[in-house]
Amino acid sequence: MAALLDLLQTTQAGAALAGLVVLLMIEGAHPFFELFRGRGDRGRHLVRNLALGAVNSVLVAVVFAGLWVAAAAYAQANGWGLLRVAELPAWLHAVLAVLALDVWTYAWHRMNHRVPFLWRFHRVHHSDAQMDVTTASRFHTGEIVLSSLLRVPLIVALGVTAWELVLYETMMFAVVQFHHANVALPARVEAVVNKVIVTPAMHKVHHSRWQPETDSNYSAMLSVWDRLFRSFRRREALHEVDLGLAEFDDDAHQSVAGMLRTPLAPVGTPEARPAAPTKGARGRR
């Protein structure tokens, strides 16, 4: 179990760091939005988001990764889980495990938008008006605790193995970093890629401050779930998307302490959100 736990942590950390460095370089060379006034502004944004992400990563590594691996080992030792109802080849078991974990991630994300208590925490992620690859690490610690706890019974119920969990977590977070990045794919490439995985164009719509767009495109890795569950939405004039949440634009809410206090702020009513997409809210390329 210790070896599997080390593998989980090392693989995820290595993949996340590599993705971060590569995408930061691409964003710096070819940003889709002109989000920052200078290097200082970009650096401050990076430090804040990654500091919160680091706190969450340590929490997961110290507390939850061991629970996940233990739950997977327990389910395997006792033959528990829906994926063990029939004898499946290892490759098919892995494919079904990845699909099951990804549809759960979709459902959990959608719940975070529909349940007011969960939205209080999830607002930290959406309140970033300068969305880039570092936003992939910007989640309130309370949301991480809740999602991590719920994953324990899910692993047992499905019968997911530890290495399948490693596989999914690594793939999923790589796609999450990609679709948060401040980049855009060429139109022809976008048309093909978004049929399979979530793209930056798709996820920029999700981070719009116009609520009908905020409440769409919930998928984390595979884009099929939004099409299947009728939550897919596109914006042709992608350069006009206005990112963030109006209630949290001030700098006090963007510090690490401010982000941690966000769940205590009142939940805004739909009437407080923009009634239609806004144009020209920031500089564009």
PDB file of C-alpha atoms in Angstrom:
ATOM      1  CA  MET A   1       0.000   0.000   0.000  1.00  0.00           C
ATOM      2  CA  ALA A   2       2.853   2.386   0.822  1.00  0.00           C
ATOM      3  CA  ALA A   3       4.324   1.889  -2.654  1.00  0.00           C
ATOM      4  CA  LEU A   4       0.963   2.637  -4.280  1.00  0.00           C
ATOM      5  CA  LEU A   5       0.540   5.744  -2.147  1.00  0.00           C
ATOM      6  CA  ASP A   6       3.993   6.972  -3.168  1.00  0.00           C
ATOM      7  CA  LEU A   7       3.118   6.297  -6.804  1.00  0.00           C
ATOM      8  CA  LEU A   8      -0.123   8.285  -6.491  1.00  0.00           C
ATOM      9  CA  GLN A   9       1.590  11.289  -4.992  1.00  0.00           C
ATOM     10  CA  THR A  10       4.721  11.248  -7.184  1.00  0.00           C
ATOM     11  CA  THR A  11       2.855  10.724 -10.452  1.00  0.00           C
ATOM     12  CA  GLN A  12       0.311  13.455  -9.781  1.00  0.00           C
ATOM     13  CA  ALA A  13       2.875  15.949  -8.549  1.00  0.00           C
ATOM     14  CA  GLY A  14       5.215  15.364 -11.493  1.00  0.00           C
ATOM     15  CA  ALA A  15       2.469  15.594 -14.097  1.00  0.00           C
ATOM     16  CA  ALA A  16       0.970  18.705 -12.475  1.00  0.00           C
ATOM     17  CA  LEU A  17       4.323  20.487 -12.308  1.00  0.00           C
ATOM     18  CA  ALA A  18       5.171  19.660 -15.920  1.00  0.00           C
ATOM     19  CA  GLY A  19       1.762  20.831 -17.121  1.00  0.00           C
ATOM     20  CA  LEU A  20       2.021  24.036 -15.111  1.00  0.00           C
ATOM     21  CA  VAL A  21       5.437  24.976 -16.494  1.00  0.00           C
ATOM     22  CA  VAL A  22       4.567  24.205 -20.124  1.00  0.00           C
ATOM     23  CA  LEU A  23       1.224  26.015 -20.059  1.00  0.00           C
ATOM     24  CA  LEU A  24       2.640  29.046 -18.242  1.00  0.00           C
ATOM     25  CA  MET A  25       5.204  29.361 -21.024  1.00  0.00           C
ATOM     26  CA  ILE A  26       2.562  29.083 -23.751  1.00  0.00           C
ATOM     27  CA  GLU A  27       0.307  31.590 -21.987  1.00  0.00           C
ATOM     28  CA  GLY A  28       3.189  34.007 -21.686  1.00  0.00           C
ATOM     29  CA  ALA A  29       3.999  33.770 -25.378  1.00  0.00           C
ATOM     30  CA  HIS A  30       0.463  33.631 -26.818  1.00  0.00           C
ATOM     31  CA  PRO A  31      -2.227  34.647 -24.271  1.00  0.00           C
ATOM     32  CA  PHE A  32      -5.829  34.614 -25.454  1.00  0.00           C
ATOM     33  CA  PHE A  33      -6.869  37.381 -23.029  1.00  0.00           C
ATOM     34  CA  GLU A  34      -4.610  40.237 -21.922  1.00  0.00           C
ATOM     35  CA  LEU A  35      -5.322  39.652 -18.243  1.00  0.00           C
ATOM     36  CA  PHE A  36      -2.378  41.276 -16.477  1.00  0.00           C
ATOM     37  CA  ARG A  37      -0.946  44.782 -16.370  1.00  0.00           C
ATOM     38  CA  GLY A  38       2.606  43.491 -15.958  1.00  0.00           C
ATOM     39  CA  ARG A  39       4.814  40.766 -14.549  1.00  0.00           C
ATOM     40  CA  GLY A  40       4.117  41.867 -10.980  1.00  0.00           C
ATOM     41  CA  ASP A  41       0.369  41.478 -11.462  1.00  0.00           C
ATOM     42  CA  ARG A  42       0.796  38.067 -13.055  1.00  0.00           C
ATOM     43  CA  GLY A  43       3.270  36.964 -10.389  1.00  0.00           C
ATOM     44  CA  ARG A  44       0.962  37.996  -7.538  1.00  0.00           C
ATOM     45  CA  HIS A  45      -1.926  36.105  -9.137  1.00  0.00           C
ATOM     46  CA  LEU A  46       0.251  33.016  -9.609  1.00  0.00           C
ATOM     47  CA  VAL A  47       1.532  33.028  -6.023  1.00  0.00           C
ATOM     48  CA  ARG A  48      -1.940  33.410  -4.524  1.00  0.00           C
ATOM     49  CA  ASN A  49      -3.520  30.615  -6.552  1.00  0.00           C
ATOM     50  CA  LEU A  50      -0.620  28.223  -6.157  1.00  0.00           C
ATOM     51  CA  ALA A  51      -0.346  28.929  -2.418  1.00  0.00           C
ATOM     52  CA  LEU A  52      -3.967  27.864  -1.948  1.00  0.00           C
ATOM     53  CA  GLY A  53      -3.358  24.886  -4.226  1.00  0.00           C
ATOM     54  CA  ALA A  54      -0.288  23.886  -2.201  1.00  0.00           C
ATOM     55  CA  VAL A  55      -2.294  23.894   1.045  1.00  0.00           C
ATOM     56  CA  ASN A  56      -4.865  21.625  -0.572  1.00  0.00           C
ATOM     57  CA  SER A  57      -2.208  19.331  -2.052  1.00  0.00           C
ATOM     58  CA  VAL A  58      -0.560  18.828   1.333  1.00  0.00           C
ATOM     59  CA  LEU A  59      -3.932  18.091   2.913  1.00  0.00           C
ATOM     60  CA  VAL A  60      -4.735  15.509   0.244  1.00  0.00           C
ATOM     61  CA  ALA A  61      -1.289  13.913   0.448  1.00  0.00           C
ATOM     62  CA  VAL A  62      -1.262  13.697   4.254  1.00  0.00           C
ATOM     63  CA  VAL A  63      -4.889  12.755   4.913  1.00  0.00           C
ATOM     64  CA  PHE A  64      -6.876  11.633   1.907  1.00  0.00           C
ATOM     65  CA  ALA A  65      -4.521   9.843  -0.496  1.00  0.00           C
ATOM     66  CA  GLY A  66      -3.932   7.139   2.108  1.00  0.00           C
ATOM     67  CA  LEU A  67      -7.682   6.785   2.675  1.00  0.00           C
ATOM     68  CA  TRP A  68      -8.300   6.406  -1.058  1.00  0.00           C
ATOM     69  CA  VAL A  69      -5.646   3.723  -1.464  1.00  0.00           C
ATOM     70  CA  ALA A  70      -6.880   1.920   1.665  1.00  0.00           C
ATOM     71  CA  ALA A  71     -10.463   2.023   0.373  1.00  0.00           C
ATOM     72  CA  ALA A  72      -9.364   0.609  -2.986  1.00  0.00           C
ATOM     73  CA  ALA A  73      -7.360  -2.159  -1.291  1.00  0.00           C
ATOM     74  CA  TYR A  74     -10.259  -3.021   1.024  1.00  0.00           C
ATOM     75  CA  ALA A  75     -12.751  -3.218  -1.843  1.00  0.00           C
ATOM     76  CA  GLN A  76     -10.368  -5.390  -3.857  1.00  0.00           C
ATOM     77  CA  ALA A  77      -9.654  -7.749  -0.934  1.00  0.00           C
ATOM     78  CA  ASN A  78     -13.383  -8.249  -0.310  1.00  0.00           C
ATOM     79  CA  GLY A  79     -14.491  -8.350  -3.940  1.00  0.00           C
ATOM     80  CA  TRP A  80     -16.710  -5.298  -3.510  1.00  0.00           C
ATOM     81  CA  GLY A  81     -17.821  -2.858  -6.176  1.00  0.00           C
ATOM     82  CA  LEU A  82     -20.082  -2.603  -9.205  1.00  0.00           C
ATOM     83  CA  LEU A  83     -17.151  -3.132 -11.534  1.00  0.00           C
ATOM     84  CA  ARG A  84     -16.573  -6.567  -9.972  1.00  0.00           C
ATOM     85  CA  VAL A  85     -20.076  -7.890 -10.623  1.00  0.00           C
ATOM     86  CA  ALA A  86     -18.653  -9.616 -13.697  1.00  0.00           C
ATOM     87  CA  GLU A  87     -15.142 -10.839 -14.471  1.00  0.00           C
ATOM     88  CA  LEU A  88     -13.706  -8.168 -16.739  1.00  0.00           C
ATOM     89  CA  PRO A  89     -10.364  -7.952 -18.531  1.00  0.00           C
ATOM     90  CA  ALA A  90      -8.039  -5.524 -16.753  1.00  0.00           C
ATOM     91  CA  TRP A  91      -8.138  -3.037 -19.650  1.00  0.00           C
ATOM     92  CA  LEU A  92     -11.957  -2.954 -19.724  1.00  0.00           C
ATOM     93  CA  HIS A  93     -12.116  -2.607 -15.944  1.00  0.00           C
ATOM     94  CA  ALA A  94      -9.758   0.386 -16.197  1.00  0.00           C
ATOM     95  CA  VAL A  95     -11.767   2.036 -18.981  1.00  0.00           C
ATOM     96  CA  LEU A  96     -15.024   1.649 -17.061  1.00  0.00           C
ATOM     97  CA  ALA A  97     -13.369   2.913 -13.864  1.00  0.00           C
ATOM     98  CA  VAL A  98     -12.144   6.056 -15.633  1.00  0.00           C
ATOM     99  CA  LEU A  99     -15.591   6.658 -17.141  1.00  0.00           C
ATOM    100  CA  ALA A 100     -17.322   6.123 -13.790  1.00  0.00           C
ATOM    101  CA  LEU A 101     -14.951   8.460 -11.941  1.00  0.00           C
ATOM    102  CA  ASP A 102     -15.336  11.102 -14.627  1.00  0.00           C
ATOM    103  CA  VAL A 103     -19.132  11.052 -14.660  1.00  0.00           C
ATOM    104  CA  TRP A 104     -19.047  11.341 -10.856  1.00  0.00           C
ATOM    105  CA  THR A 105     -16.765  14.384 -11.178  1.00  0.00           C
ATOM    106  CA  TYR A 106     -19.289  15.899 -13.595  1.00  0.00           C
ATOM    107  CA  ALA A 107     -22.155  15.215 -11.169  1.00  0.00           C
ATOM    108  CA  TRP A 108     -20.224  16.629  -8.197  1.00  0.00           C
ATOM    109  CA  HIS A 109     -19.341  19.773 -10.156  1.00  0.00           C
ATOM    110  CA  ARG A 110     -22.954  20.277 -11.142  1.00  0.00           C
ATOM    111  CA  MET A 111     -24.061  19.854  -7.519  1.00  0.00           C
ATOM    112  CA  ASN A 112     -21.584  22.571  -6.521  1.00  0.00           C
ATOM    113  CA  HIS A 113     -23.525  24.975  -8.725  1.00  0.00           C
ATOM    114  CA  ARG A 114     -27.000  23.816  -7.669  1.00  0.00           C
ATOM    115  CA  VAL A 115     -26.667  23.423  -3.887  1.00  0.00           C
ATOM    116  CA  PRO A 116     -26.253  26.812  -2.152  1.00  0.00           C
ATOM    117  CA  PHE A 117     -24.054  25.442   0.646  1.00  0.00           C
ATOM    118  CA  LEU A 118     -21.640  23.875  -1.852  1.00  0.00           C
ATOM    119  CA  TRP A 119     -21.691  26.984  -4.069  1.00  0.00           C
ATOM    120  CA  ARG A 120     -20.391  29.045  -1.136  1.00  0.00           C
ATOM    121  CA  PHE A 121     -17.117  27.115  -1.362  1.00  0.00           C
ATOM    122  CA  HIS A 122     -17.041  26.683  -5.149  1.00  0.00           C
ATOM    123  CA  ARG A 123     -17.253  30.455  -5.647  1.00  0.00           C
ATOM    124  CA  VAL A 124     -13.538  30.663  -4.798  1.00  0.00           C
ATOM    125  CA  HIS A 125     -12.793  28.915  -8.076  1.00  0.00           C
ATOM    126  CA  HIS A 126     -15.168  31.063 -10.128  1.00  0.00           C
ATOM    127  CA  SER A 127     -14.195  34.383  -8.564  1.00  0.00           C
ATOM    128  CA  ASP A 128     -10.909  34.419 -10.509  1.00  0.00           C
ATOM    129  CA  ALA A 129     -11.372  37.121 -13.164  1.00  0.00           C
ATOM    130  CA  GLN A 130      -7.846  36.386 -14.447  1.00  0.00           C
ATOM    131  CA  MET A 131      -8.361  32.714 -15.229  1.00  0.00           C
ATOM    132  CA  ASP A 132      -5.225  30.928 -16.352  1.00  0.00           C
ATOM    133  CA  VAL A 133      -3.538  27.580 -15.726  1.00  0.00           C
ATOM    134  CA  THR A 134      -3.055  28.427 -12.025  1.00  0.00           C
ATOM    135  CA  THR A 135      -6.845  28.631 -11.612  1.00  0.00           C
ATOM    136  CA  ALA A 136      -6.858  24.839 -11.945  1.00  0.00           C
ATOM    137  CA  SER A 137      -5.351  24.779  -8.430  1.00  0.00           C
ATOM    138  CA  ARG A 138      -7.630  27.440  -6.945  1.00  0.00           C
ATOM    139  CA  PHE A 139     -10.258  25.648  -4.871  1.00  0.00           C
ATOM    140  CA  HIS A 140     -11.429  26.352  -1.346  1.00  0.00           C
ATOM    141  CA  THR A 141     -10.033  23.873   1.171  1.00  0.00           C
ATOM    142  CA  GLY A 142     -13.579  23.135   2.341  1.00  0.00           C
ATOM    143  CA  GLU A 143     -14.536  21.979  -1.153  1.00  0.00           C
ATOM    144  CA  ILE A 144     -11.453  19.756  -1.299  1.00  0.00           C
ATOM    145  CA  VAL A 145     -12.311  18.182   2.071  1.00  0.00           C
ATOM    146  CA  LEU A 146     -15.911  17.468   1.039  1.00  0.00           C
ATOM    147  CA  SER A 147     -15.033  16.004  -2.366  1.00  0.00           C
ATOM    148  CA  SER A 148     -12.185  13.938  -0.898  1.00  0.00           C
ATOM    149  CA  LEU A 149     -14.390  12.439   1.806  1.00  0.00           C
ATOM    150  CA  LEU A 150     -17.098  11.518  -0.698  1.00  0.00           C
ATOM    151  CA  ARG A 151     -14.528   9.782  -2.869  1.00  0.00           C
ATOM    152  CA  VAL A 152     -13.869   7.126  -0.177  1.00  0.00           C
ATOM    153  CA  PRO A 153     -17.310   5.420  -0.360  1.00  0.00           C
ATOM    154  CA  LEU A 154     -17.348   5.985  -4.122  1.00  0.00           C
ATOM    155  CA  ILE A 155     -14.127   3.981  -4.545  1.00  0.00           C
ATOM    156  CA  VAL A 156     -15.575   1.122  -2.513  1.00  0.00           C
ATOM    157  CA  ALA A 157     -18.954   1.207  -4.279  1.00  0.00           C
ATOM    158  CA  LEU A 158     -17.351   1.105  -7.718  1.00  0.00           C
ATOM    159  CA  GLY A 159     -14.492  -1.257  -6.898  1.00  0.00           C
ATOM    160  CA  VAL A 160     -11.863   1.063  -8.363  1.00  0.00           C
ATOM    161  CA  THR A 161      -8.269  -0.124  -7.941  1.00  0.00           C
ATOM    162  CA  ALA A 162      -5.471   2.116  -6.707  1.00  0.00           C
ATOM    163  CA  TRP A 163      -3.666   2.189 -10.054  1.00  0.00           C
ATOM    164  CA  GLU A 164      -6.913   3.109 -11.841  1.00  0.00           C
ATOM    165  CA  LEU A 165      -7.261   5.999  -9.426  1.00  0.00           C
ATOM    166  CA  VAL A 166      -3.702   7.080 -10.228  1.00  0.00           C
ATOM    167  CA  LEU A 167      -4.479   6.848 -13.940  1.00  0.00           C
ATOM    168  CA  TYR A 168      -7.669   8.902 -13.697  1.00  0.00           C
ATOM    169  CA  GLU A 169      -6.300  11.563 -11.362  1.00  0.00           C
ATOM    170  CA  THR A 170      -3.261  12.117 -13.576  1.00  0.00           C
ATOM    171  CA  MET A 171      -5.255  12.309 -16.821  1.00  0.00           C
ATOM    172  CA  MET A 172      -8.029  14.424 -15.340  1.00  0.00           C
ATOM    173  CA  PHE A 173      -5.803  17.057 -13.771  1.00  0.00           C
ATOM    174  CA  ALA A 174      -3.749  17.379 -16.967  1.00  0.00           C
ATOM    175  CA  VAL A 175      -6.957  18.181 -18.884  1.00  0.00           C
ATOM    176  CA  VAL A 176      -8.130  20.528 -16.111  1.00  0.00           C
ATOM    177  CA  GLN A 177      -4.874  22.492 -16.343  1.00  0.00           C
ATOM    178  CA  PHE A 178      -5.214  22.607 -20.127  1.00  0.00           C
ATOM    179  CA  HIS A 179      -8.782  23.886 -20.215  1.00  0.00           C
ATOM    180  CA  HIS A 180      -8.132  26.579 -17.619  1.00  0.00           C
ATOM    181  CA  ALA A 181      -5.114  27.886 -19.511  1.00  0.00           C
ATOM    182  CA  ASN A 182      -5.295  31.362 -21.065  1.00  0.00           C
ATOM    183  CA  VAL A 183      -4.937  29.951 -24.576  1.00  0.00           C
ATOM    184  CA  ALA A 184      -7.140  28.953 -27.485  1.00  0.00           C
ATOM    185  CA  LEU A 185      -6.897  26.212 -30.092  1.00  0.00           C
ATOM    186  CA  PRO A 186      -7.155  26.905 -33.839  1.00  0.00           C
ATOM    187  CA  ALA A 187     -10.794  26.638 -34.936  1.00  0.00           C
ATOM    188  CA  ARG A 188     -10.356  23.390 -36.875  1.00  0.00           C
ATOM    189  CA  VAL A 189      -8.481  21.728 -34.029  1.00  0.00           C
ATOM    190  CA  GLU A 190     -11.026  22.992 -31.507  1.00  0.00           C
ATOM    191  CA  ALA A 191     -13.886  21.471 -33.501  1.00  0.00           C
ATOM    192  CA  VAL A 192     -12.291  18.028 -33.224  1.00  0.00           C
ATOM    193  CA  VAL A 193     -10.751  18.120 -29.748  1.00  0.00           C
ATOM    194  CA  ASN A 194     -13.855  19.375 -27.928  1.00  0.00           C
ATOM    195  CA  LYS A 195     -15.719  16.293 -29.115  1.00  0.00           C
ATOM    196  CA  VAL A 196     -13.440  14.264 -26.834  1.00  0.00           C
ATOM    197  CA  ILE A 197     -12.102  16.399 -23.977  1.00  0.00           C
ATOM    198  CA  VAL A 198     -12.934  19.754 -22.429  1.00  0.00           C
ATOM    199  CA  THR A 199     -11.093  22.568 -24.199  1.00  0.00           C
ATOM    200  CA  PRO A 200     -10.162  26.107 -23.117  1.00  0.00           C
ATOM    201  CA  ALA A 201     -12.932  27.504 -25.337  1.00  0.00           C
ATOM    202  CA  MET A 202     -15.506  25.291 -23.672  1.00  0.00           C
ATOM    203  CA  HIS A 203     -14.361  26.094 -20.166  1.00  0.00           C
ATOM    204  CA  LYS A 204     -14.072  29.842 -20.703  1.00  0.00           C
ATOM    205  CA  VAL A 205     -17.830  29.796 -21.236  1.00  0.00           C
ATOM    206  CA  HIS A 206     -18.228  28.014 -17.894  1.00  0.00           C
ATOM    207  CA  HIS A 207     -16.222  30.758 -16.148  1.00  0.00           C
ATOM    208  CA  SER A 208     -18.346  33.541 -17.634  1.00  0.00           C
ATOM    209  CA  ARG A 209     -20.017  35.772 -15.062  1.00  0.00           C
ATOM    210  CA  TRP A 210     -23.303  35.549 -16.987  1.00  0.00           C
ATOM    211  CA  GLN A 211     -25.171  32.902 -14.994  1.00  0.00           C
ATOM    212  CA  PRO A 212     -26.643  30.830 -17.883  1.00  0.00           C
ATOM    213  CA  GLU A 213     -23.067  30.327 -19.072  1.00  0.00           C
ATOM    214  CA  THR A 214     -21.670  29.774 -15.569  1.00  0.00           C
ATOM    215  CA  ASP A 215     -24.221  26.999 -15.142  1.00  0.00           C
ATOM    216  CA  SER A 216     -23.072  25.012 -18.167  1.00  0.00           C
ATOM    217  CA  ASN A 217     -20.103  22.934 -19.379  1.00  0.00           C
ATOM    218  CA  TYR A 218     -19.517  21.090 -16.104  1.00  0.00           C
ATOM    219  CA  SER A 219     -17.349  18.288 -17.494  1.00  0.00           C
ATOM    220  CA  ALA A 220     -13.821  17.952 -16.093  1.00  0.00           C
ATOM    221  CA  MET A 221     -12.134  15.632 -18.589  1.00  0.00           C
ATOM    222  CA  LEU A 222     -14.433  14.024 -21.163  1.00  0.00           C
ATOM    223  CA  SER A 223     -16.806  16.483 -22.815  1.00  0.00           C
ATOM    224  CA  VAL A 224     -19.434  13.837 -23.584  1.00  0.00           C
ATOM    225  CA  TRP A 225     -21.204  14.323 -20.250  1.00  0.00           C
ATOM    226  CA  ASP A 226     -22.318  17.878 -21.056  1.00  0.00           C
ATOM    227  CA  ARG A 227     -23.758  16.742 -24.355  1.00  0.00           C
ATOM    228  CA  LEU A 228     -25.372  13.679 -22.810  1.00  0.00           C
ATOM    229  CA  PHE A 229     -26.931  15.597 -19.895  1.00  0.00           C
ATOM    230  CA  ARG A 230     -27.826  18.668 -21.966  1.00  0.00           C
ATOM    231  CA  SER A 231     -25.551  21.161 -20.232  1.00  0.00           C
ATOM    232  CA  PHE A 232     -23.286  21.908 -23.191  1.00  0.00           C
ATOM    233  CA  ARG A 233     -23.064  25.535 -24.280  1.00  0.00           C
ATOM    234  CA  ARG A 234     -20.822  27.358 -26.744  1.00  0.00           C
ATOM    235  CA  ARG A 235     -20.048  31.046 -27.371  1.00  0.00           C
ATOM    236  CA  GLU A 236     -19.043  32.036 -30.883  1.00  0.00           C
ATOM    237  CA  ALA A 237     -17.635  35.420 -29.791  1.00  0.00           C
ATOM    238  CA  LEU A 238     -15.358  33.859 -27.201  1.00  0.00           C
ATOM    239  CA  HIS A 239     -13.262  37.019 -26.903  1.00  0.00           C
ATOM    240  CA  GLU A 240     -16.307  38.754 -25.369  1.00  0.00           C
ATOM    241  CA  VAL A 241     -16.588  36.378 -22.386  1.00  0.00           C
ATOM    242  CA  ASP A 242     -16.298  38.306 -19.115  1.00  0.00           C
ATOM    243  CA  LEU A 243     -14.649  36.083 -16.501  1.00  0.00           C
ATOM    244  CA  GLY A 244     -15.192  35.968 -12.747  1.00  0.00           C
ATOM    245  CA  LEU A 245     -17.947  36.865 -10.272  1.00  0.00           C
ATOM    246  CA  ALA A 246     -19.008  40.484  -9.843  1.00  0.00           C
ATOM    247  CA  GLU A 247     -19.373  40.120  -6.064  1.00  0.00           C
ATOM    248  CA  PHE A 248     -15.682  39.265  -5.641  1.00  0.00           C
ATOM    249  CA  ASP A 249     -13.839  41.649  -7.950  1.00  0.00           C
ATOM    250  CA  ASP A 250     -12.172  43.631  -5.180  1.00  0.00           C
ATOM    251  CA  ASP A 251      -8.636  42.699  -4.189  1.00  0.00           C
ATOM    252  CA  ALA A 252      -9.658  41.780  -0.639  1.00  0.00           C
ATOM    253  CA  HIS A 253     -11.397  38.673  -1.988  1.00  0.00           C
ATOM    254  CA  GLN A 254      -8.415  37.697  -4.143  1.00  0.00           C
ATOM    255  CA  SER A 255      -5.844  37.263  -1.365  1.00  0.00           C
ATOM    256  CA  VAL A 256      -5.398  33.783   0.117  1.00  0.00           C
ATOM    257  CA  ALA A 257      -7.106  34.931   3.327  1.00  0.00           C
ATOM    258  CA  GLY A 258      -9.901  36.506   1.289  1.00  0.00           C
ATOM    259  CA  MET A 259     -10.430  33.310  -0.694  1.00  0.00           C
ATOM    260  CA  LEU A 260     -10.620  31.280   2.517  1.00  0.00           C
ATOM    261  CA  ARG A 261     -13.246  33.701   3.888  1.00  0.00           C
ATOM    262  CA  THR A 262     -15.373  33.547   0.726  1.00  0.00           C
ATOM    263  CA  PRO A 263     -17.874  30.940   2.032  1.00  0.00           C
ATOM    264  CA  LEU A 264     -18.863  33.416   4.761  1.00  0.00           C
ATOM    265  CA  ALA A 265     -19.943  36.032   2.215  1.00  0.00           C
ATOM    266  CA  PRO A 266     -23.665  36.215   1.335  1.00  0.00           C
ATOM    267  CA  VAL A 267     -24.803  34.139  -1.606  1.00  0.00           C
ATOM    268  CA  GLY A 268     -25.662  36.529  -4.420  1.00  0.00           C
ATOM    269  CA  THR A 269     -29.117  36.355  -5.951  1.00  0.00           C
ATOM    270  CA  PRO A 270     -29.538  35.674  -9.682  1.00  0.00           C
ATOM    271  CA  GLU A 271     -30.719  39.272 -10.043  1.00  0.00           C
ATOM    272  CA  ALA A 272     -27.285  40.467  -8.922  1.00  0.00           C
ATOM    273  CA  ARG A 273     -25.625  38.663 -11.809  1.00  0.00           C
ATOM    274  CA  PRO A 274     -25.294  40.252 -15.289  1.00  0.00           C
ATOM    275  CA  ALA A 275     -28.474  39.842 -17.324  1.00  0.00           C
ATOM    276  CA  ALA A 276     -26.620  39.286 -20.606  1.00  0.00           C
ATOM    277  CA  PRO A 277     -23.071  38.819 -21.876  1.00  0.00           C
ATOM    278  CA  THR A 278     -20.981  41.942 -21.555  1.00  0.00           C
ATOM    279  CA  LYS A 279     -18.575  43.173 -24.218  1.00  0.00           C
ATOM    280  CA  GLY A 280     -15.170  44.707 -24.132  1.00  0.00           C
ATOM    281  CA  ALA A 281     -14.643  44.236 -20.396  1.00  0.00           C
ATOM    282  CA  ARG A 282     -10.884  43.679 -20.734  1.00  0.00           C
ATOM    283  CA  GLY A 283      -8.099  44.016 -23.236  1.00  0.00           C
ATOM    284  CA  ARG A 284      -8.029  41.324 -25.939  1.00  0.00           C
ATOM    285  CA  ARG A 285      -5.513  39.961 -28.374  1.00  0.00           C
TER     286      ARG A 285
END
